[in-house]
C-alpha positions as YAML, in Angstrom:
chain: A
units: angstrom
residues:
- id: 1
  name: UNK
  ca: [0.00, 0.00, 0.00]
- id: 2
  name: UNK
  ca: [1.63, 3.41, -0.81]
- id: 3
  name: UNK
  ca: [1.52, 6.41, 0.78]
- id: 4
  name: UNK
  ca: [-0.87, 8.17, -0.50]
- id: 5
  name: UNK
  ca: [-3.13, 5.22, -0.11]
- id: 6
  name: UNK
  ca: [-2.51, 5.10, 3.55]
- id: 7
  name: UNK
  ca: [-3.06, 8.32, 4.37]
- id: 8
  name: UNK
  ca: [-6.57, 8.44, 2.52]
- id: 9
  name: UNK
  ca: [-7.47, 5.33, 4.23]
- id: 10
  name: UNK
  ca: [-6.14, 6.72, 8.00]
- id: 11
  name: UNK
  ca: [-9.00, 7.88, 10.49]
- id: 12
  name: UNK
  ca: [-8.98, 11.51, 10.24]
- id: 13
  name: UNK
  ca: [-8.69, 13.15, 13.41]
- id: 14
  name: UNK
  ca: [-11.89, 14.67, 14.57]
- id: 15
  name: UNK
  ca: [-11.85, 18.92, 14.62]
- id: 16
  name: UNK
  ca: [-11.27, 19.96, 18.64]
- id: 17
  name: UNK
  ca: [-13.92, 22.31, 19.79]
- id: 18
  name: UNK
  ca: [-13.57, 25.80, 20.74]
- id: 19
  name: UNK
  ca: [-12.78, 26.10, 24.41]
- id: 20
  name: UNK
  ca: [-15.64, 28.13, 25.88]
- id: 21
  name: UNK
  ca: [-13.97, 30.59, 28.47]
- id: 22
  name: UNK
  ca: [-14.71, 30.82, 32.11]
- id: 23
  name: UNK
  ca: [-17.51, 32.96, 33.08]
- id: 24
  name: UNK
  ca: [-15.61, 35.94, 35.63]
- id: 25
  name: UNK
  ca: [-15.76, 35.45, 39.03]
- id: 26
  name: UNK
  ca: [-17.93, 37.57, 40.73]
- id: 27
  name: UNK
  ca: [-16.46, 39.46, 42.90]
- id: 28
  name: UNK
  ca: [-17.25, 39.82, 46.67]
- id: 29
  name: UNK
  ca: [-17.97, 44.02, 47.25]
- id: 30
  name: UNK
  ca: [-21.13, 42.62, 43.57]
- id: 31
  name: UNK
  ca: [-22.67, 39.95, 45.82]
- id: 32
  name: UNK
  ca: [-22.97, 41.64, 48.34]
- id: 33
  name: UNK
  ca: [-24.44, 44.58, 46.42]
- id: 34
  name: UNK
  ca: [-26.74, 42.42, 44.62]
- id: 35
  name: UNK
  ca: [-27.90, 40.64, 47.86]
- id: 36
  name: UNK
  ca: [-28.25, 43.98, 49.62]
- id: 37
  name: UNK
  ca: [-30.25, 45.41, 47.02]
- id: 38
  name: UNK
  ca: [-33.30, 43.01, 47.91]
- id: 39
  name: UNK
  ca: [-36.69, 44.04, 49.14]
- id: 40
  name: UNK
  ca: [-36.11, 41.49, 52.31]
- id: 41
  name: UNK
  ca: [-32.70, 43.18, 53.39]
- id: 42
  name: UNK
  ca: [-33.96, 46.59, 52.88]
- id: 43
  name: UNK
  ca: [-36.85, 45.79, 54.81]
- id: 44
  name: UNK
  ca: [-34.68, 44.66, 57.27]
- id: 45
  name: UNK
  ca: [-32.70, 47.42, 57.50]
- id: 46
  name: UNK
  ca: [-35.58, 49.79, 57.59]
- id: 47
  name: UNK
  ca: [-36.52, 48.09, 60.80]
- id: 48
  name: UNK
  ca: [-33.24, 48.41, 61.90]
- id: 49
  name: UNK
  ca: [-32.95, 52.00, 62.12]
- id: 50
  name: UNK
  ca: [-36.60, 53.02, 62.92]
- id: 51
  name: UNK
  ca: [-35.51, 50.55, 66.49]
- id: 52
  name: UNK
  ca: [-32.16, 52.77, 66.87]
- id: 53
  name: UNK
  ca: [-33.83, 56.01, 66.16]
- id: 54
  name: UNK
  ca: [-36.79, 55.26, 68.59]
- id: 55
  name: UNK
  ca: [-34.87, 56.47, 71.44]
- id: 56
  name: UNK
  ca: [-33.99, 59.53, 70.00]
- id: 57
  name: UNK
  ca: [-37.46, 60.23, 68.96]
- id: 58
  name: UNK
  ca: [-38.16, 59.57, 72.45]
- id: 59
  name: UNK
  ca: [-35.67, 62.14, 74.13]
- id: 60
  name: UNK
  ca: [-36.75, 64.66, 71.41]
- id: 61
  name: UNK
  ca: [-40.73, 64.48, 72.49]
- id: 62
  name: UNK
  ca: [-39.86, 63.91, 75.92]
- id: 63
  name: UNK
  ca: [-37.80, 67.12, 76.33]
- id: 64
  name: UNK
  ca: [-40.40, 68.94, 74.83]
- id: 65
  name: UNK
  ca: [-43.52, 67.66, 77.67]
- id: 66
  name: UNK
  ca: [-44.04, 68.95, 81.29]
- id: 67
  name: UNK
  ca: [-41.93, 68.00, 84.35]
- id: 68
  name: UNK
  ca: [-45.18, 66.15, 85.80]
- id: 69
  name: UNK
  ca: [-45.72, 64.24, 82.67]
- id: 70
  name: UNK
  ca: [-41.89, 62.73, 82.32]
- id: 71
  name: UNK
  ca: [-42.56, 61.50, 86.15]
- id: 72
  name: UNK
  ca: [-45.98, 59.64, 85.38]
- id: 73
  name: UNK
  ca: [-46.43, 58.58, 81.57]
- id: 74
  name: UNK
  ca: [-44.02, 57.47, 78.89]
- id: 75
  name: UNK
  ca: [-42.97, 59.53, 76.02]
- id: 76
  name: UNK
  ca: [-45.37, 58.19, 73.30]
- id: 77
  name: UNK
  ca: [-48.71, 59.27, 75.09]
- id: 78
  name: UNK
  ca: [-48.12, 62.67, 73.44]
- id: 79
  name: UNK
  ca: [-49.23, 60.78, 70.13]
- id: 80
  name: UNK
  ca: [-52.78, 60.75, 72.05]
- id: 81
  name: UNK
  ca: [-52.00, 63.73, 73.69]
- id: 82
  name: UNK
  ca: [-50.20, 66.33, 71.92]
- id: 83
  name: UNK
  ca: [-51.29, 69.26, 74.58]
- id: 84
  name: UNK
  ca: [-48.58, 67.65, 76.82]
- id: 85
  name: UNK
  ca: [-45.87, 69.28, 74.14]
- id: 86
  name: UNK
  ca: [-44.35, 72.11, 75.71]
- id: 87
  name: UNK
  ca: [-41.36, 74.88, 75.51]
- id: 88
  name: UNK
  ca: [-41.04, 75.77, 78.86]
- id: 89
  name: UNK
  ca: [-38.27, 72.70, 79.64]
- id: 90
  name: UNK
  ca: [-36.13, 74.80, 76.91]
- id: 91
  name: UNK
  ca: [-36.40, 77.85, 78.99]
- id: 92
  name: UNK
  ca: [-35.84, 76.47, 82.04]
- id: 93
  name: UNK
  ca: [-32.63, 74.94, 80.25]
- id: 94
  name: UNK
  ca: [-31.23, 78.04, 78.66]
- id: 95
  name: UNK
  ca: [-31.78, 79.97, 81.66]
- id: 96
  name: UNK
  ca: [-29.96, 77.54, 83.87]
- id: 97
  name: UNK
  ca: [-26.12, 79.03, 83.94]
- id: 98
  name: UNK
  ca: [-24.92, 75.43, 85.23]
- id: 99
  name: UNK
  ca: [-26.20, 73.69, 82.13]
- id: 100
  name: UNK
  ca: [-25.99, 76.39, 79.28]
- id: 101
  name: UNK
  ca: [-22.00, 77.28, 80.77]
- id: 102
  name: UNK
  ca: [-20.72, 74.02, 80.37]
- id: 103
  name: UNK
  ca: [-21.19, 74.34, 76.51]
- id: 104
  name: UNK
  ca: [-18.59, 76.94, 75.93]
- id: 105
  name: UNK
  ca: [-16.18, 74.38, 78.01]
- id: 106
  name: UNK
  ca: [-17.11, 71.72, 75.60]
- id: 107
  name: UNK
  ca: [-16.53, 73.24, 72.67]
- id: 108
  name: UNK
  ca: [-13.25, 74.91, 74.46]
- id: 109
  name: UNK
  ca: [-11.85, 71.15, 74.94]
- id: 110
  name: UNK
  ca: [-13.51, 69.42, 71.50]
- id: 111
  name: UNK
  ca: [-12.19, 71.47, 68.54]
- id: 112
  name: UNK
  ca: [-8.59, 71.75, 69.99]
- id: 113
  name: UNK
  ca: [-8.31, 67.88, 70.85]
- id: 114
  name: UNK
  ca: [-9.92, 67.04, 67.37]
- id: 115
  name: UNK
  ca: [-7.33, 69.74, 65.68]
- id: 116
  name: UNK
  ca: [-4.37, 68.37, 67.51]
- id: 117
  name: UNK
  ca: [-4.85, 64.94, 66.91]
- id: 118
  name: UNK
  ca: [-5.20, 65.43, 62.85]
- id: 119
  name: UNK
  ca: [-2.50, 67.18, 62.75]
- id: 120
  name: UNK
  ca: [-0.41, 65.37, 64.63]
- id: 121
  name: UNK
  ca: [-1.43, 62.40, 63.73]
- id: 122
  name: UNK
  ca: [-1.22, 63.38, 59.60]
- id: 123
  name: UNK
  ca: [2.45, 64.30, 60.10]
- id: 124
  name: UNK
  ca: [3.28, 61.19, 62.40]
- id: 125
  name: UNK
  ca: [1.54, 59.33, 59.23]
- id: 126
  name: UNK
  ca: [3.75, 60.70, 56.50]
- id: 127
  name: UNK
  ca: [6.35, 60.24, 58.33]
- id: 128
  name: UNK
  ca: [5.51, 56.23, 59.40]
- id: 129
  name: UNK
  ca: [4.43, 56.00, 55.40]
- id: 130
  name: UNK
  ca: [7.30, 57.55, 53.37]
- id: 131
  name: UNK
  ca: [9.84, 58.75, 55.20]
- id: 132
  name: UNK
  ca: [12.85, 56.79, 56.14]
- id: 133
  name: UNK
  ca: [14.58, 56.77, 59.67]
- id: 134
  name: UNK
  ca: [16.04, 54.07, 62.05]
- id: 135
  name: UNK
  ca: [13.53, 51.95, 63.89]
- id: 136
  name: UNK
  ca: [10.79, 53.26, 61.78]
- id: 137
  name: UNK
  ca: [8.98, 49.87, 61.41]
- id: 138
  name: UNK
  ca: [9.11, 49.10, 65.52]
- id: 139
  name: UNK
  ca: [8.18, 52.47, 66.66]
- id: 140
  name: UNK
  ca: [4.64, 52.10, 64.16]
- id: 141
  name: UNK
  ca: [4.62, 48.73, 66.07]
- id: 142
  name: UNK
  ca: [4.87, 50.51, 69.58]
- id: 143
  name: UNK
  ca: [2.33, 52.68, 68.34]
- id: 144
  name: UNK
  ca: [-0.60, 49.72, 67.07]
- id: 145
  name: UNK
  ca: [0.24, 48.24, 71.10]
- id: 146
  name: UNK
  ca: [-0.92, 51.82, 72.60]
- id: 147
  name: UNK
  ca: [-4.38, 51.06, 71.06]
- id: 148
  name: UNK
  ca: [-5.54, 48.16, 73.55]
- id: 149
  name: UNK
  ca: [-4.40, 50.33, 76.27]
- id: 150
  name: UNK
  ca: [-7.59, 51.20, 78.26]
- id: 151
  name: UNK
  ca: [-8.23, 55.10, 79.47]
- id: 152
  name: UNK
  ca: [-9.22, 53.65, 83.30]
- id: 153
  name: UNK
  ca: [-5.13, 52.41, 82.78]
- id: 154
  name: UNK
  ca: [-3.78, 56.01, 82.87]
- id: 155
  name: UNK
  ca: [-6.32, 57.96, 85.27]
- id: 156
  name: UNK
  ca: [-4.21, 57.25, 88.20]
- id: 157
  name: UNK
  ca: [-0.85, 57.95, 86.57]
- id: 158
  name: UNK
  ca: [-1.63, 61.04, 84.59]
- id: 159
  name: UNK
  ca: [-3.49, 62.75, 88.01]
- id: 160
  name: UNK
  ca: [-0.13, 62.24, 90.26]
- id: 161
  name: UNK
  ca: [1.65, 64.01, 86.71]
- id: 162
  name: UNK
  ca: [-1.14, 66.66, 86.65]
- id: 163
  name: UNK
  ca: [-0.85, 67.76, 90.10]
- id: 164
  name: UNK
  ca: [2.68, 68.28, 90.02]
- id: 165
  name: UNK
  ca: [2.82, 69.96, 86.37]
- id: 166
  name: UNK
  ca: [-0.47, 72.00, 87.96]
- id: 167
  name: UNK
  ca: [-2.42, 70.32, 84.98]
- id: 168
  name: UNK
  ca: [-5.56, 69.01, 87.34]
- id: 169
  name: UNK
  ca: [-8.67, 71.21, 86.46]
- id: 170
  name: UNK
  ca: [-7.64, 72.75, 83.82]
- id: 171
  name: UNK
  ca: [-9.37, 72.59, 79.97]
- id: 172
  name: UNK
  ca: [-5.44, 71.98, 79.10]
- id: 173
  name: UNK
  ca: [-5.08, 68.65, 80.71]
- id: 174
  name: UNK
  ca: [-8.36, 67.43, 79.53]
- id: 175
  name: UNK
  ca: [-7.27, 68.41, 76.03]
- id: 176
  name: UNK
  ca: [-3.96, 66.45, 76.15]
- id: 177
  name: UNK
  ca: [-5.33, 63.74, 78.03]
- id: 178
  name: UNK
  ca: [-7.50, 63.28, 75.34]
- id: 179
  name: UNK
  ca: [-5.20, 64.47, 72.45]
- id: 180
  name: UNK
  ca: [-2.67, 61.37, 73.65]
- id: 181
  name: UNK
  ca: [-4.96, 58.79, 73.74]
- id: 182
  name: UNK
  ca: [-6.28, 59.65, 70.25]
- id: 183
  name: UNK
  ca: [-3.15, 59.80, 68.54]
- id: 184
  name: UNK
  ca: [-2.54, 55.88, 68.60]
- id: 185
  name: UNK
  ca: [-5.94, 55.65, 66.06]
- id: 186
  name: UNK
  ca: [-5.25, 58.38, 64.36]
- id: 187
  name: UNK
  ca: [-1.23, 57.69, 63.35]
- id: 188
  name: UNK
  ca: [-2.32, 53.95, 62.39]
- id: 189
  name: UNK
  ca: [-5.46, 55.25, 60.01]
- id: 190
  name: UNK
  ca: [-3.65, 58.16, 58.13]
- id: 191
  name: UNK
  ca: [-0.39, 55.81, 57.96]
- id: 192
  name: UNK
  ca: [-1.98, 52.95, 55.92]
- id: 193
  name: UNK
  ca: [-4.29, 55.57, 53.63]
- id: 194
  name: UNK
  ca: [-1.22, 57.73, 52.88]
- id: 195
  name: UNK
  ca: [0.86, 54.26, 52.23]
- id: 196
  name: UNK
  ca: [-2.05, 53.83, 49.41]
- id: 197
  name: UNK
  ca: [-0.89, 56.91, 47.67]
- id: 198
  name: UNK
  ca: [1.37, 56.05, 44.47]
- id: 199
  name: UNK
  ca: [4.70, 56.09, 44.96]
- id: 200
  name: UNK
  ca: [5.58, 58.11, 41.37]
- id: 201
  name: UNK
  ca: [3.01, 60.65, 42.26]
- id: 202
  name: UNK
  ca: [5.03, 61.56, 44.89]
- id: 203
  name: UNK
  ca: [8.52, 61.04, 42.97]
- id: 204
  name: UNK
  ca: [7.04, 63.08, 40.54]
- id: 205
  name: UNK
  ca: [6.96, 66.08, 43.01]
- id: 206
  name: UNK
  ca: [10.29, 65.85, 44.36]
- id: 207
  name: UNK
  ca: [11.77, 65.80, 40.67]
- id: 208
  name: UNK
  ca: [9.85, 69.20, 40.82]
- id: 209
  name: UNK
  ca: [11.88, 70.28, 43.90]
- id: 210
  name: UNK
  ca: [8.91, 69.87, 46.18]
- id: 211
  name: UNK
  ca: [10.08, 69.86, 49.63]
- id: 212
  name: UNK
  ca: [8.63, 67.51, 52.37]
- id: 213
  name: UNK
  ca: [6.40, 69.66, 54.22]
- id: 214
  name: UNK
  ca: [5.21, 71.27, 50.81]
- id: 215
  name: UNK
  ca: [4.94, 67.89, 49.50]
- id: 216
  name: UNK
  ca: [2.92, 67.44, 52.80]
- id: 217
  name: UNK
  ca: [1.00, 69.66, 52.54]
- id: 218
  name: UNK
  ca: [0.01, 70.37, 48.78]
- id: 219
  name: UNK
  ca: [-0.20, 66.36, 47.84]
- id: 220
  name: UNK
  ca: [-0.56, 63.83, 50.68]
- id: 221
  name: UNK
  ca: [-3.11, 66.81, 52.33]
- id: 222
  name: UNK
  ca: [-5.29, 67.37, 49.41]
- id: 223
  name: UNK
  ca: [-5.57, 63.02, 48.24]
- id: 224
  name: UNK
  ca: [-5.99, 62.40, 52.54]
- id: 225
  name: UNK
  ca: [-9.07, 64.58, 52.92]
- id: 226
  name: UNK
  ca: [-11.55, 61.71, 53.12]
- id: 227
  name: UNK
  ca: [-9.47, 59.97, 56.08]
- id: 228
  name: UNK
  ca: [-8.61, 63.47, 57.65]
- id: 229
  name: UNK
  ca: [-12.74, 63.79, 57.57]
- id: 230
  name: UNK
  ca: [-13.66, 60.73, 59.09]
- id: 231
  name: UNK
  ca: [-10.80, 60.68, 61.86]
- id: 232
  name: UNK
  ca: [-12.27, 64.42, 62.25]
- id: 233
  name: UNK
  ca: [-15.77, 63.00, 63.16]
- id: 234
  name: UNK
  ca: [-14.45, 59.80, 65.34]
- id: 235
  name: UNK
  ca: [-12.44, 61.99, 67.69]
- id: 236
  name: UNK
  ca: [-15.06, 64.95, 67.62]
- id: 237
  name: UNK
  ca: [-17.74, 62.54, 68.53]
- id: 238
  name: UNK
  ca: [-15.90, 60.71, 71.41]
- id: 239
  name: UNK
  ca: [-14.24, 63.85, 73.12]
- id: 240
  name: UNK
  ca: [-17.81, 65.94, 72.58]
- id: 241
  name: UNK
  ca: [-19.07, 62.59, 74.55]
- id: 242
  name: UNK
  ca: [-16.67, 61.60, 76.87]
- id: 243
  name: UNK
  ca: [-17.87, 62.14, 80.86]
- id: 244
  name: UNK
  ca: [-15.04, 59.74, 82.46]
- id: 245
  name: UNK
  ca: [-12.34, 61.87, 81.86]
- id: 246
  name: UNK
  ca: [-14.04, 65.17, 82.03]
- id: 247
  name: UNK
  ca: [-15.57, 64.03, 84.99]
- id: 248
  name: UNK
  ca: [-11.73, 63.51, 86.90]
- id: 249
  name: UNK
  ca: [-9.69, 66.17, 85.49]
- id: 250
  name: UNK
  ca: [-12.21, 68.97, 84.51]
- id: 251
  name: UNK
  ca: [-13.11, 71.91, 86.85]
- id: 252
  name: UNK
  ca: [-15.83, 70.91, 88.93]
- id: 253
  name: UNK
  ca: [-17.26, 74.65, 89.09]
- id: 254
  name: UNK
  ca: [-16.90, 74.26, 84.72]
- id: 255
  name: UNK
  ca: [-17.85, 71.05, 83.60]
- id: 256
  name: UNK
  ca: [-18.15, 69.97, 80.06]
- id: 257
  name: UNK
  ca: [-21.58, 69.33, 79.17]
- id: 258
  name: UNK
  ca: [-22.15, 65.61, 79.76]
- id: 259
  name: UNK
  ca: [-20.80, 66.16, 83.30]
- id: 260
  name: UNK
  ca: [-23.24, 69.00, 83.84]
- id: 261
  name: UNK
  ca: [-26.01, 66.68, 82.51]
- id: 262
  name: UNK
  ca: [-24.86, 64.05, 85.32]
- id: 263
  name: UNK
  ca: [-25.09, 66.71, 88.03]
- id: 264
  name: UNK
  ca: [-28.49, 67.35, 86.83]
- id: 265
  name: UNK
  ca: [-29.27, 64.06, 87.22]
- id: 266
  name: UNK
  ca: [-28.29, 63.78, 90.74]
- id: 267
  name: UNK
  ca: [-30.82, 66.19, 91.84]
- id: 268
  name: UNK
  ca: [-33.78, 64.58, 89.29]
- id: 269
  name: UNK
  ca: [-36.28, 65.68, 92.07]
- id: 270
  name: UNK
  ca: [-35.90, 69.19, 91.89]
- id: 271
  name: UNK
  ca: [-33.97, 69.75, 88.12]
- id: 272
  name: UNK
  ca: [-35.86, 66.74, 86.00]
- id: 273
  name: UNK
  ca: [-37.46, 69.09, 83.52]
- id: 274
  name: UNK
  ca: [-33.39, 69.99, 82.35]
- id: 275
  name: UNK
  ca: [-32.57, 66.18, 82.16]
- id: 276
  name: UNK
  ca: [-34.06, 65.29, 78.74]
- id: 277
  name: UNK
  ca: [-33.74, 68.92, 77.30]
- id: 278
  name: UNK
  ca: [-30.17, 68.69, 77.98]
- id: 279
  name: UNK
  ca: [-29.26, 65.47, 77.49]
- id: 280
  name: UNK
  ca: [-31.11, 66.19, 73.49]
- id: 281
  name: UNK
  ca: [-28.80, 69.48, 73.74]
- id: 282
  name: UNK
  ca: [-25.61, 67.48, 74.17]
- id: 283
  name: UNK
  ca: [-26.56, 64.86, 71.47]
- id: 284
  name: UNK
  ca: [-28.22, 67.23, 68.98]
- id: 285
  name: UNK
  ca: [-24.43, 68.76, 67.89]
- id: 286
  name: UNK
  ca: [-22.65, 65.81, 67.36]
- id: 287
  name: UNK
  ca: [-25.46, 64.63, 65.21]
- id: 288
  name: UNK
  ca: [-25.31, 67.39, 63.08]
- id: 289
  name: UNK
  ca: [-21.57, 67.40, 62.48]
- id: 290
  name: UNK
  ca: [-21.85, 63.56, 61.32]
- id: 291
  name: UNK
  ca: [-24.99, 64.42, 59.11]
- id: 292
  name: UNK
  ca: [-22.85, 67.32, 57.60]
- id: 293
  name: UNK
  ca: [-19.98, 65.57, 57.10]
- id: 294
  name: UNK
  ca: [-21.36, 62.08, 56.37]
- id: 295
  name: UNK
  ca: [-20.28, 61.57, 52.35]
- id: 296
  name: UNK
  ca: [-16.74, 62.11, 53.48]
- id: 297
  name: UNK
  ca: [-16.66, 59.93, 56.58]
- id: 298
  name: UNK
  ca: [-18.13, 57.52, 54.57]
- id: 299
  name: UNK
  ca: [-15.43, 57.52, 51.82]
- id: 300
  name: UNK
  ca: [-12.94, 57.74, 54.70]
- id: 301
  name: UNK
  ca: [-13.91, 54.85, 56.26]
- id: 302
  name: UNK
  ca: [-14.19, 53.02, 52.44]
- id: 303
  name: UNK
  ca: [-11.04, 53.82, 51.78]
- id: 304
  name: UNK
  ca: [-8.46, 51.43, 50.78]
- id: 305
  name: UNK
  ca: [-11.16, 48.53, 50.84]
- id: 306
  name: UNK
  ca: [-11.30, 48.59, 47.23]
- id: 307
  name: UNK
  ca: [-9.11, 48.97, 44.63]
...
């Protein structure tokens, strides 16, 4: 048999099929937008908020009924009897100089511990993110430890140093009190967002003959706003609510807010008409700063979780 022959007679091999190609892998962030995008999860979450914003609804309408109505019905019996609703609690409030005093010392001790800690704590997290020195990567370490260390830890401590440096009851050694124990958060949030800045962006500027600090502060400032904002809001909110350490290192005669509420409190016989108006006082402001600043704390807290 020749050749030719064979070959004609050979089986001839059968044409391979196209390979069809792997559907892409869904990603997590798309199922769980897909799933969260259901009519049984929104209901859920609907529920979900109306039960946290129940008690607020409740401290609004009860700081707006009469003294003798707090002591003998609940809150939601204004829906059956909206006579009960009422402005004198507000003037007893703003014309109590114990209550409407402390606010000044709030604010007095909340924007400078908020503005110290973000700018400290941006510079401390260029510096941990770009900058090179000896020890750099332990010190960061030392740093992540400080932020298990309870506040109850350092009362003790920090009074015996407050007395001496003549620190105790002052608005200064609330501030740093609360300026050192926000620094550990702070340092470790703006250190791993500014390490997510590219690396030529920032070579790219020192070609230019961009200094640090003007590299600082006219790059890593500007792309670091959405972190800045939401470390802005955690330390606002926790300093505007903090009693515990306003409550051992403040001036008695000036308390913050929360600790004026408290005092309030302890005489609820005579003062319980400036209890709930107070208390909705003291929560009112930090609500409005998180509303007002919610898109960015949202995209501060987002960021770096995708890419």
């Amino acid at each position: 048999m020749t050749t030719a022959a064979a070959a004609e007679t050979a089986p001839k091999p059968e044409p391979r099929e196209a390979k069809s190609e792997a559907p892409a892998k869904e990603s997590v962030a798309s199922r769980v937008g897909r799933y969260a995008g259901g009519g049984a999860v929104r209901a859920f979450l609907v529920i979900v908020a109306f039960l946290w914003l129940t008690p607020t609804v409740g401290l609004l309408l009860s700081s707006f009924r009469d003294p003798a109505d707090i002591a003998t019905t609940g809150w939601w019996k204004v829906f059956g009897d909206p006579g009960q609703l009422t402005t004198d609690t507000y003037d007893a409030l703003f014309g109590n100089d114990d209550v409407m005093g402390a606010l000044p010392t709030t604010i007095w001790i909340t924007v400078p511990s908020t503005v110290l800690v973000v700018v400290i704590g941006a510079l401390a997290g260029y510096a941990f993110a770009w900058m090179d020195f000896p020890g750099r990567d332990w010190v960061f370490l030392a740093v992540v430890g400080l932020l298990v260390v309870p506040v109850q830890v350092a009362l003790i401590p920090i009074a015996s140093l407050y007395r001496d440096l003549n620190l105790f009851h002052t608005i200064t050694g609330v501030v740093l009190f609360h300026t050192a124990f926000g620094l550990p958060f702070a340092i470790f949030l703006l250190r791993n967002f500014f390490a997510e800045i590219p690396r030529e962006l920032l070579e790219a500027a020192r070609i230019d003959g961009a200094s640090e600090m003007r590299l600082f502060f006219r790059v890593v400032m500007p792309l670091g706003g959405p972190a800045i904002a939401a470390l802005s809001i955690f330390q606002f909110l926790w300093v505007w609510n903090d009693m515990l350490v306003a409550l051992v290192f403040a001036d008695p005669g000036k308390p913050p807010l929360t600790v004026a509420v408290q005092q309030q409190a302890r005489q609820f016989d005579s003062n319980i008409e400036l209890i709930a108006s107070g208390a909705f006082i003291s929560m009112i402001i930090p609500l409005i700063v998180f509303f007002a600043f919610q898109r960015q704390f949202v995209s501060g807290v987002m960021a770096g979780a995708v890419k």
